[in-house]
Amino acid sequence: MNLTIQLFATFRNNRFKEAQMQFADAITLGQVIAELEITIGEVGMVLVNGRHAPMDQELSDGQLVALFPMLSGG
Amino acid sequence: MMAHTLAKEKNMDKILRVNMSNLSTSSENVPAEWAGLGGRALTSTIVAKEVIPTCHPLGKNNKLVFAPGMLSGTAAANTGRLSAGAKSPLTGTIKESNVGGTAAQMFARLGIKAMIIEGLPTGDAWYGVHVSKDGVVITEETELIGKGNFAVVEALELRFGKKTGVLSIGTAGEMRMLTSNISVKDTDSKIRSHGRGGLGALMGSKKIKFIAIDDTAAPGITLADPDKFKEAARIFAKALISHPATGEGLPTFGTAEMVNIVNAAGGLPTRNFTYGQFEGRENISGETMRETIIERGGKPKHGCQSGCIIQCSQVYNDKDGNYVTSGLEYETIELMGANACVGNLDDIAAADYVMDDIGVDSIETAVTFGVAMEAGVLPFGDGKEVLRILTDEIGRGTPLGRILGSGAGNVGKIYGITRVPVVKNQGIPAYDPRSIKGIGITYATSTMGADHTAGYAVGTNLMGVGGGIVDPLKKDGQVDLSRHVQIAAIMLDSLGLCLFVGFPAADVPTCVPSLIDMLNARFGLELTPEWIGGLGMTTLKTERAFNIAAGFTNIHDRLPEFFEEPLLPHNAVWDFTGDEIDEFWNF
Ligand code: SF4
């Protein structure tokens, strides 16, 4: 299935800003992050279609995953 | 010309009074009940005790109180914040506005625990105030009247020396506009601001154009236990560096890092709070700002005061590599860029410079532009017209400039607009409360009017700061979260800590104990972490009591009605009942 992956801040270094990527059906959020070679500990915020989601959530075709390192402060 | 000598009791902290009614100054010993206070806890205590809550904010009974934080002036990192307190001309509530720059450290080294400016001069003359180890001198000022803040800083450095500290108002403050702020010189002779609440108008009403500070041969800080202090300061610095927000995020992307985060969460105020996401957000993001700054030879990280090891500030240059502005904050970028749809960093940076120069709060002013655009005063996204209006209308006090200079709430009334994002007449900062609900509770309940720094629930709502995410789209837990971070904010504002210390304070176990150790080693006390929580609660209650006496009720702790309209992309609505919000005060 297809997912849109958006990366932000330092996650973009040596990766990309936004990409359409193919994943196995019923893959979990945690597995997607692992495939991107990002460790869960580095993740500050991850949103699936704009909402916070647990790492064991199964994803479905066409969803948008946005990944941020730990950042905070306005 | 009057002077009062402080030199005698060299190492005793003092309260300075500047009476503008008779142009006299005096210094007093610190009363016992104020001895354990600093920063916001002290300014709010003084305002609550000495200012008549129902007074006119620009009249003879209001006072402008400055107080450095309890740890300001020491060598500890990020401790040089200055609090300014008063009854706010913008909101009519009590106000504490907090700033970086160099003034707090200078006040603290001079042994000035607080400076209270009271009374009103008769006549039309303007004054400058000069503070040094020898006391306070009030002098009539003519040369700098009508000048912008940058010219004031430059002239005062020529007059008093490069190292002079400066607090000043621009033309907006001279005209007593409700959006006007008090500027504070930073380490590069540029400007940080006591931004919120219209305190520039108050300083203008007292006819003070500037306060210059000379800390030559200041007594300095005497530590009760220097070794213990040094050790605690080292642990504290380590905590700041070890947290990803303060050690990596802020120094890399500045506060503008929030643009993409808040956009992704659907809470990025866009087109006067009509949408929660902005198409052009990548152009105004922290990531883009960093690239642009590096490309043009600016500074991607920069401290606004000595001893800052977080360095969230930056120096932004134009295409030709010339300085445009520094300290370009997320709030300004977001509210100008997405909410007023200006959409490009160059126009926002240019506007930021002018706002600093004429001396208006960049949050209130940018929110005002959003409302004015909805009213048709200028088109959404017209950055050039924003710049013209700032310079030629607000900066000069034309009738339109005076209208826009009176803030978002008043502009909404004057033009008959219902989508007016204010609480207690203060503009709502750059997080939509419908999709980041914790910050909505802070906007509603803060004693300051809408203010994100009064209780920054965003960190927990979006990033799980302090032990896990409180879902920003649900009501559960938001009231408790907001109360918790509002109390914590008072700790930061009272100790003189930069707001961002809140992140390591919440997440790094050694951080708060090191702060307590520093306080104890500084003052020879035996305070506990509970004491800090107690200080926060007491101060919050003191502030609320002032507001109630000034005529505010729980009905003022509400968000504007338009937040009941659904916000894309989540169709989020503000659906807290009044009773649910009022739970905030149950402590
Ligand atoms: S982190 Fe930013 S606001 Fe805080 S002291 Fe440093 S530069 Fe100033």
PDB file of N, CA and C in Angstrom, chain B residues 248-315:
ATOM      1  N   GLU B 248      18.869  21.091  21.268  1.00  0.00           N
ATOM      2  CA  GLU B 248      19.006  20.913  19.831  1.00  0.00           C
ATOM      3  C   GLU B 248      17.983  21.693  18.997  1.00  0.00           C
ATOM      4  N   GLY B 249      16.705  21.517  19.309  1.00  0.00           N
ATOM      5  CA  GLY B 249      15.654  22.112  18.476  1.00  0.00           C
ATOM      6  C   GLY B 249      15.740  23.634  18.401  1.00  0.00           C
ATOM      7  N   LEU B 250      15.695  24.287  19.577  1.00  0.00           N
ATOM      8  CA  LEU B 250      15.660  25.754  19.595  1.00  0.00           C
ATOM      9  C   LEU B 250      16.917  26.391  19.007  1.00  0.00           C
ATOM     10  N   PRO B 251      18.134  25.893  19.350  1.00  0.00           N
ATOM     11  CA  PRO B 251      19.310  26.507  18.740  1.00  0.00           C
ATOM     12  C   PRO B 251      19.416  26.252  17.230  1.00  0.00           C
ATOM     13  N   THR B 252      18.776  25.206  16.734  1.00  0.00           N
ATOM     14  CA  THR B 252      18.884  24.909  15.308  1.00  0.00           C
ATOM     15  C   THR B 252      17.852  25.678  14.493  1.00  0.00           C
ATOM     16  N   PHE B 253      16.600  25.646  14.929  1.00  0.00           N
ATOM     17  CA  PHE B 253      15.527  26.213  14.103  1.00  0.00           C
ATOM     18  C   PHE B 253      14.868  27.437  14.728  1.00  0.00           C
ATOM     19  N   GLY B 254      15.264  27.795  15.943  1.00  0.00           N
ATOM     20  CA  GLY B 254      14.574  28.891  16.624  1.00  0.00           C
ATOM     21  C   GLY B 254      13.148  28.468  16.944  1.00  0.00           C
ATOM     22  N   THR B 255      12.368  29.387  17.481  1.00  0.00           N
ATOM     23  CA  THR B 255      10.988  29.037  17.811  1.00  0.00           C
ATOM     24  C   THR B 255      10.162  28.788  16.547  1.00  0.00           C
ATOM     25  N   ALA B 256      10.668  29.231  15.391  1.00  0.00           N
ATOM     26  CA  ALA B 256       9.960  29.008  14.124  1.00  0.00           C
ATOM     27  C   ALA B 256       9.816  27.525  13.800  1.00  0.00           C
ATOM     28  N   GLU B 257      10.540  26.676  14.522  1.00  0.00           N
ATOM     29  CA  GLU B 257      10.350  25.232  14.377  1.00  0.00           C
ATOM     30  C   GLU B 257       8.885  24.842  14.553  1.00  0.00           C
ATOM     31  N   MET B 258       8.126  25.696  15.272  1.00  0.00           N
ATOM     32  CA  MET B 258       6.735  25.343  15.558  1.00  0.00           C
ATOM     33  C   MET B 258       5.825  25.454  14.338  1.00  0.00           C
ATOM     34  N   VAL B 259       6.242  26.166  13.292  1.00  0.00           N
ATOM     35  CA  VAL B 259       5.345  26.373  12.137  1.00  0.00           C
ATOM     36  C   VAL B 259       4.874  25.035  11.585  1.00  0.00           C
ATOM     37  N   ASN B 260       5.798  24.164  11.239  1.00  0.00           N
ATOM     38  CA  ASN B 260       5.413  22.884  10.647  1.00  0.00           C
ATOM     39  C   ASN B 260       4.717  21.967  11.648  1.00  0.00           C
ATOM     40  N   ILE B 261       5.133  22.034  12.900  1.00  0.00           N
ATOM     41  CA  ILE B 261       4.531  21.186  13.925  1.00  0.00           C
ATOM     42  C   ILE B 261       3.052  21.547  14.106  1.00  0.00           C
ATOM     43  N   VAL B 262       2.820  22.829  14.303  1.00  0.00           N
ATOM     44  CA  VAL B 262       1.456  23.268  14.598  1.00  0.00           C
ATOM     45  C   VAL B 262       0.572  23.123  13.359  1.00  0.00           C
ATOM     46  N   ASN B 263       1.173  23.344  12.187  1.00  0.00           N
ATOM     47  CA  ASN B 263       0.425  23.134  10.951  1.00  0.00           C
ATOM     48  C   ASN B 263      -0.001  21.671  10.815  1.00  0.00           C
ATOM     49  N   ALA B 264       0.935  20.761  11.069  1.00  0.00           N
ATOM     50  CA  ALA B 264       0.626  19.338  10.939  1.00  0.00           C
ATOM     51  C   ALA B 264      -0.492  18.930  11.896  1.00  0.00           C
ATOM     52  N   ALA B 265      -0.519  19.569  13.057  1.00  0.00           N
ATOM     53  CA  ALA B 265      -1.548  19.247  14.046  1.00  0.00           C
ATOM     54  C   ALA B 265      -2.874  19.956  13.748  1.00  0.00           C
ATOM     55  N   GLY B 266      -2.878  20.805  12.736  1.00  0.00           N
ATOM     56  CA  GLY B 266      -4.122  21.467  12.346  1.00  0.00           C
ATOM     57  C   GLY B 266      -4.504  22.631  13.237  1.00  0.00           C
ATOM     58  N   GLY B 267      -3.507  23.244  13.890  1.00  0.00           N
ATOM     59  CA  GLY B 267      -3.824  24.353  14.787  1.00  0.00           C
ATOM     60  C   GLY B 267      -3.111  25.639  14.417  1.00  0.00           C
ATOM     61  N   LEU B 268      -2.695  25.756  13.145  1.00  0.00           N
ATOM     62  CA  LEU B 268      -1.936  26.931  12.711  1.00  0.00           C
ATOM     63  C   LEU B 268      -2.923  28.018  12.270  1.00  0.00           C
ATOM     64  N   PRO B 269      -3.114  29.050  13.078  1.00  0.00           N
ATOM     65  CA  PRO B 269      -4.107  30.062  12.725  1.00  0.00           C
ATOM     66  C   PRO B 269      -3.835  30.652  11.337  1.00  0.00           C
ATOM     67  N   THR B 270      -4.830  30.586  10.495  1.00  0.00           N
ATOM     68  CA  THR B 270      -4.669  30.994   9.108  1.00  0.00           C
ATOM     69  C   THR B 270      -5.864  31.840   8.685  1.00  0.00           C
ATOM     70  N   ARG B 271      -5.580  32.935   7.996  1.00  0.00           N
ATOM     71  CA  ARG B 271      -6.616  33.845   7.493  1.00  0.00           C
ATOM     72  C   ARG B 271      -7.545  34.263   8.635  1.00  0.00           C
ATOM     73  N   ASN B 272      -6.968  34.977   9.568  1.00  0.00           N
ATOM     74  CA  ASN B 272      -7.708  35.422  10.753  1.00  0.00           C
ATOM     75  C   ASN B 272      -8.485  34.285  11.401  1.00  0.00           C
ATOM     76  N   PHE B 273      -7.768  33.229  11.760  1.00  0.00           N
ATOM     77  CA  PHE B 273      -8.337  32.115  12.521  1.00  0.00           C
ATOM     78  C   PHE B 273      -9.511  31.438  11.801  1.00  0.00           C
ATOM     79  N   THR B 274      -9.433  31.400  10.452  1.00  0.00           N
ATOM     80  CA  THR B 274     -10.484  30.723   9.696  1.00  0.00           C
ATOM     81  C   THR B 274     -10.120  29.262   9.423  1.00  0.00           C
ATOM     82  N   TYR B 275      -8.822  29.004   9.196  1.00  0.00           N
ATOM     83  CA  TYR B 275      -8.365  27.643   8.939  1.00  0.00           C
ATOM     84  C   TYR B 275      -7.253  27.269   9.925  1.00  0.00           C
ATOM     85  N   GLY B 276      -6.996  25.962  10.001  1.00  0.00           N
ATOM     86  CA  GLY B 276      -5.959  25.489  10.913  1.00  0.00           C
ATOM     87  C   GLY B 276      -4.685  25.046  10.219  1.00  0.00           C
ATOM     88  N   GLN B 277      -4.654  25.214   8.892  1.00  0.00           N
ATOM     89  CA  GLN B 277      -3.437  24.887   8.145  1.00  0.00           C
ATOM     90  C   GLN B 277      -3.225  25.927   7.062  1.00  0.00           C
ATOM     91  N   PHE B 278      -1.949  26.156   6.731  1.00  0.00           N
ATOM     92  CA  PHE B 278      -1.601  27.187   5.758  1.00  0.00           C
ATOM     93  C   PHE B 278      -0.806  26.551   4.622  1.00  0.00           C
ATOM     94  N   GLU B 279      -1.309  26.742   3.414  1.00  0.00           N
ATOM     95  CA  GLU B 279      -0.667  26.131   2.248  1.00  0.00           C
ATOM     96  C   GLU B 279       0.797  26.516   2.105  1.00  0.00           C
ATOM     97  N   GLY B 280       1.086  27.771   2.351  1.00  0.00           N
ATOM     98  CA  GLY B 280       2.443  28.262   2.141  1.00  0.00           C
ATOM     99  C   GLY B 280       3.354  28.078   3.349  1.00  0.00           C
ATOM    100  N   ARG B 281       3.008  27.158   4.243  1.00  0.00           N
ATOM    101  CA  ARG B 281       3.735  27.067   5.516  1.00  0.00           C
ATOM    102  C   ARG B 281       5.215  26.732   5.340  1.00  0.00           C
ATOM    103  N   GLU B 282       5.572  25.976   4.304  1.00  0.00           N
ATOM    104  CA  GLU B 282       6.983  25.608   4.161  1.00  0.00           C
ATOM    105  C   GLU B 282       7.867  26.857   3.972  1.00  0.00           C
ATOM    106  N   ASN B 283       7.313  27.874   3.297  1.00  0.00           N
ATOM    107  CA  ASN B 283       8.093  29.104   3.055  1.00  0.00           C
ATOM    108  C   ASN B 283       8.377  29.894   4.325  1.00  0.00           C
ATOM    109  N   ILE B 284       7.578  29.674   5.357  1.00  0.00           N
ATOM    110  CA  ILE B 284       7.783  30.447   6.592  1.00  0.00           C
ATOM    111  C   ILE B 284       8.219  29.539   7.738  1.00  0.00           C
ATOM    112  N   SER B 285       8.649  28.343   7.414  1.00  0.00           N
ATOM    113  CA  SER B 285       8.980  27.365   8.459  1.00  0.00           C
ATOM    114  C   SER B 285      10.361  27.626   9.055  1.00  0.00           C
ATOM    115  N   GLY B 286      10.603  27.034  10.202  1.00  0.00           N
ATOM    116  CA  GLY B 286      11.919  27.123  10.834  1.00  0.00           C
ATOM    117  C   GLY B 286      12.999  26.517   9.961  1.00  0.00           C
ATOM    118  N   GLU B 287      12.628  25.443   9.258  1.00  0.00           N
ATOM    119  CA  GLU B 287      13.592  24.778   8.381  1.00  0.00           C
ATOM    120  C   GLU B 287      14.039  25.739   7.274  1.00  0.00           C
ATOM    121  N   THR B 288      13.056  26.403   6.633  1.00  0.00           N
ATOM    122  CA  THR B 288      13.386  27.354   5.569  1.00  0.00           C
ATOM    123  C   THR B 288      14.132  28.559   6.120  1.00  0.00           C
ATOM    124  N   MET B 289      13.715  29.018   7.293  1.00  0.00           N
ATOM    125  CA  MET B 289      14.388  30.181   7.880  1.00  0.00           C
ATOM    126  C   MET B 289      15.866  29.864   8.124  1.00  0.00           C
ATOM    127  N   ARG B 290      16.133  28.680   8.639  1.00  0.00           N
ATOM    128  CA  ARG B 290      17.522  28.307   8.894  1.00  0.00           C
ATOM    129  C   ARG B 290      18.346  28.315   7.604  1.00  0.00           C
ATOM    130  N   GLU B 291      17.807  27.665   6.567  1.00  0.00           N
ATOM    131  CA  GLU B 291      18.533  27.637   5.279  1.00  0.00           C
ATOM    132  C   GLU B 291      18.789  29.048   4.766  1.00  0.00           C
ATOM    133  N   THR B 292      17.749  29.881   4.828  1.00  0.00           N
ATOM    134  CA  THR B 292      17.857  31.250   4.309  1.00  0.00           C
ATOM    135  C   THR B 292      18.918  32.031   5.080  1.00  0.00           C
ATOM    136  N   ILE B 293      18.895  31.904   6.386  1.00  0.00           N
ATOM    137  CA  ILE B 293      19.840  32.653   7.215  1.00  0.00           C
ATOM    138  C   ILE B 293      21.278  32.229   6.902  1.00  0.00           C
ATOM    139  N   ILE B 294      21.488  30.937   6.792  1.00  0.00           N
ATOM    140  CA  ILE B 294      22.847  30.455   6.533  1.00  0.00           C
ATOM    141  C   ILE B 294      23.323  30.917   5.161  1.00  0.00           C
ATOM    142  N   GLU B 295      22.437  30.780   4.168  1.00  0.00           N
ATOM    143  CA  GLU B 295      22.745  31.210   2.800  1.00  0.00           C
ATOM    144  C   GLU B 295      23.179  32.676   2.737  1.00  0.00           C
ATOM    145  N   ARG B 296      22.556  33.502   3.576  1.00  0.00           N
ATOM    146  CA  ARG B 296      22.794  34.946   3.489  1.00  0.00           C
ATOM    147  C   ARG B 296      23.804  35.450   4.515  1.00  0.00           C
ATOM    148  N   GLY B 297      24.460  34.524   5.190  1.00  0.00           N
ATOM    149  CA  GLY B 297      25.497  34.934   6.136  1.00  0.00           C
ATOM    150  C   GLY B 297      24.980  35.525   7.431  1.00  0.00           C
ATOM    151  N   GLY B 298      23.742  35.199   7.808  1.00  0.00           N
ATOM    152  CA  GLY B 298      23.236  35.626   9.116  1.00  0.00           C
ATOM    153  C   GLY B 298      23.669  34.640  10.194  1.00  0.00           C
ATOM    154  N   LYS B 299      23.018  34.741  11.354  1.00  0.00           N
ATOM    155  CA  LYS B 299      23.350  33.804  12.427  1.00  0.00           C
ATOM    156  C   LYS B 299      22.131  32.952  12.736  1.00  0.00           C
ATOM    157  N   PRO B 300      22.206  31.635  12.494  1.00  0.00           N
ATOM    158  CA  PRO B 300      21.044  30.786  12.794  1.00  0.00           C
ATOM    159  C   PRO B 300      20.795  30.643  14.287  1.00  0.00           C
ATOM    160  N   LYS B 301      21.850  30.804  15.118  1.00  0.00           N
ATOM    161  CA  LYS B 301      21.597  30.811  16.560  1.00  0.00           C
ATOM    162  C   LYS B 301      22.346  31.951  17.220  1.00  0.00           C
ATOM    163  N   HIS B 302      21.779  32.395  18.310  1.00  0.00           N
ATOM    164  CA  HIS B 302      22.204  33.672  18.851  1.00  0.00           C
ATOM    165  C   HIS B 302      21.522  33.837  20.197  1.00  0.00           C
ATOM    166  N   GLY B 303      22.235  34.393  21.172  1.00  0.00           N
ATOM    167  CA  GLY B 303      21.632  34.603  22.489  1.00  0.00           C
ATOM    168  C   GLY B 303      21.248  36.057  22.675  1.00  0.00           C
ATOM    169  N   CYS B 304      20.142  36.315  23.363  1.00  0.00           N
ATOM    170  CA  CYS B 304      19.720  37.702  23.581  1.00  0.00           C
ATOM    171  C   CYS B 304      20.356  38.280  24.833  1.00  0.00           C
ATOM    172  N   GLN B 305      21.075  37.427  25.577  1.00  0.00           N
ATOM    173  CA  GLN B 305      21.736  37.929  26.777  1.00  0.00           C
ATOM    174  C   GLN B 305      22.963  37.057  27.044  1.00  0.00           C
ATOM    175  N   SER B 306      23.893  37.578  27.791  1.00  0.00           N
ATOM    176  CA  SER B 306      25.057  36.764  28.106  1.00  0.00           C
ATOM    177  C   SER B 306      24.589  35.643  29.033  1.00  0.00           C
ATOM    178  N   GLY B 307      25.224  34.488  28.923  1.00  0.00           N
ATOM    179  CA  GLY B 307      24.812  33.369  29.760  1.00  0.00           C
ATOM    180  C   GLY B 307      23.689  32.548  29.170  1.00  0.00           C
ATOM    181  N   CYS B 308      23.234  32.885  27.954  1.00  0.00           N
ATOM    182  CA  CYS B 308      22.214  32.046  27.327  1.00  0.00           C
ATOM    183  C   CYS B 308      22.892  30.889  26.614  1.00  0.00           C
ATOM    184  N   ILE B 309      22.587  29.671  27.016  1.00  0.00           N
ATOM    185  CA  ILE B 309      23.186  28.526  26.329  1.00  0.00           C
ATOM    186  C   ILE B 309      22.164  27.813  25.436  1.00  0.00           C
ATOM    187  N   ILE B 310      20.944  28.341  25.384  1.00  0.00           N
ATOM    188  CA  ILE B 310      19.943  27.742  24.479  1.00  0.00           C
ATOM    189  C   ILE B 310      20.047  28.397  23.101  1.00  0.00           C
ATOM    190  N   GLN B 311      20.075  29.727  23.089  1.00  0.00           N
ATOM    191  CA  GLN B 311      20.270  30.492  21.860  1.00  0.00           C
ATOM    192  C   GLN B 311      19.178  30.266  20.827  1.00  0.00           C
ATOM    193  N   CYS B 312      17.958  30.602  21.204  1.00  0.00           N
ATOM    194  CA  CYS B 312      16.829  30.436  20.282  1.00  0.00           C
ATOM    195  C   CYS B 312      16.756  31.579  19.283  1.00  0.00           C
ATOM    196  N   SER B 313      17.488  32.649  19.550  1.00  0.00           N
ATOM    197  CA  SER B 313      17.408  33.831  18.700  1.00  0.00           C
ATOM    198  C   SER B 313      18.257  33.623  17.442  1.00  0.00           C
ATOM    199  N   GLN B 314      18.151  34.545  16.512  1.00  0.00           N
ATOM    200  CA  GLN B 314      18.932  34.449  15.274  1.00  0.00           C
ATOM    201  C   GLN B 314      19.053  35.844  14.657  1.00  0.00           C
ATOM    202  N   VAL B 315      19.979  35.984  13.722  1.00  0.00           N
ATOM    203  CA  VAL B 315      20.112  37.251  13.009  1.00  0.00           C
ATOM    204  C   VAL B 315      19.743  37.007  11.554  1.00  0.00           C
TER     205      VAL B 315
END
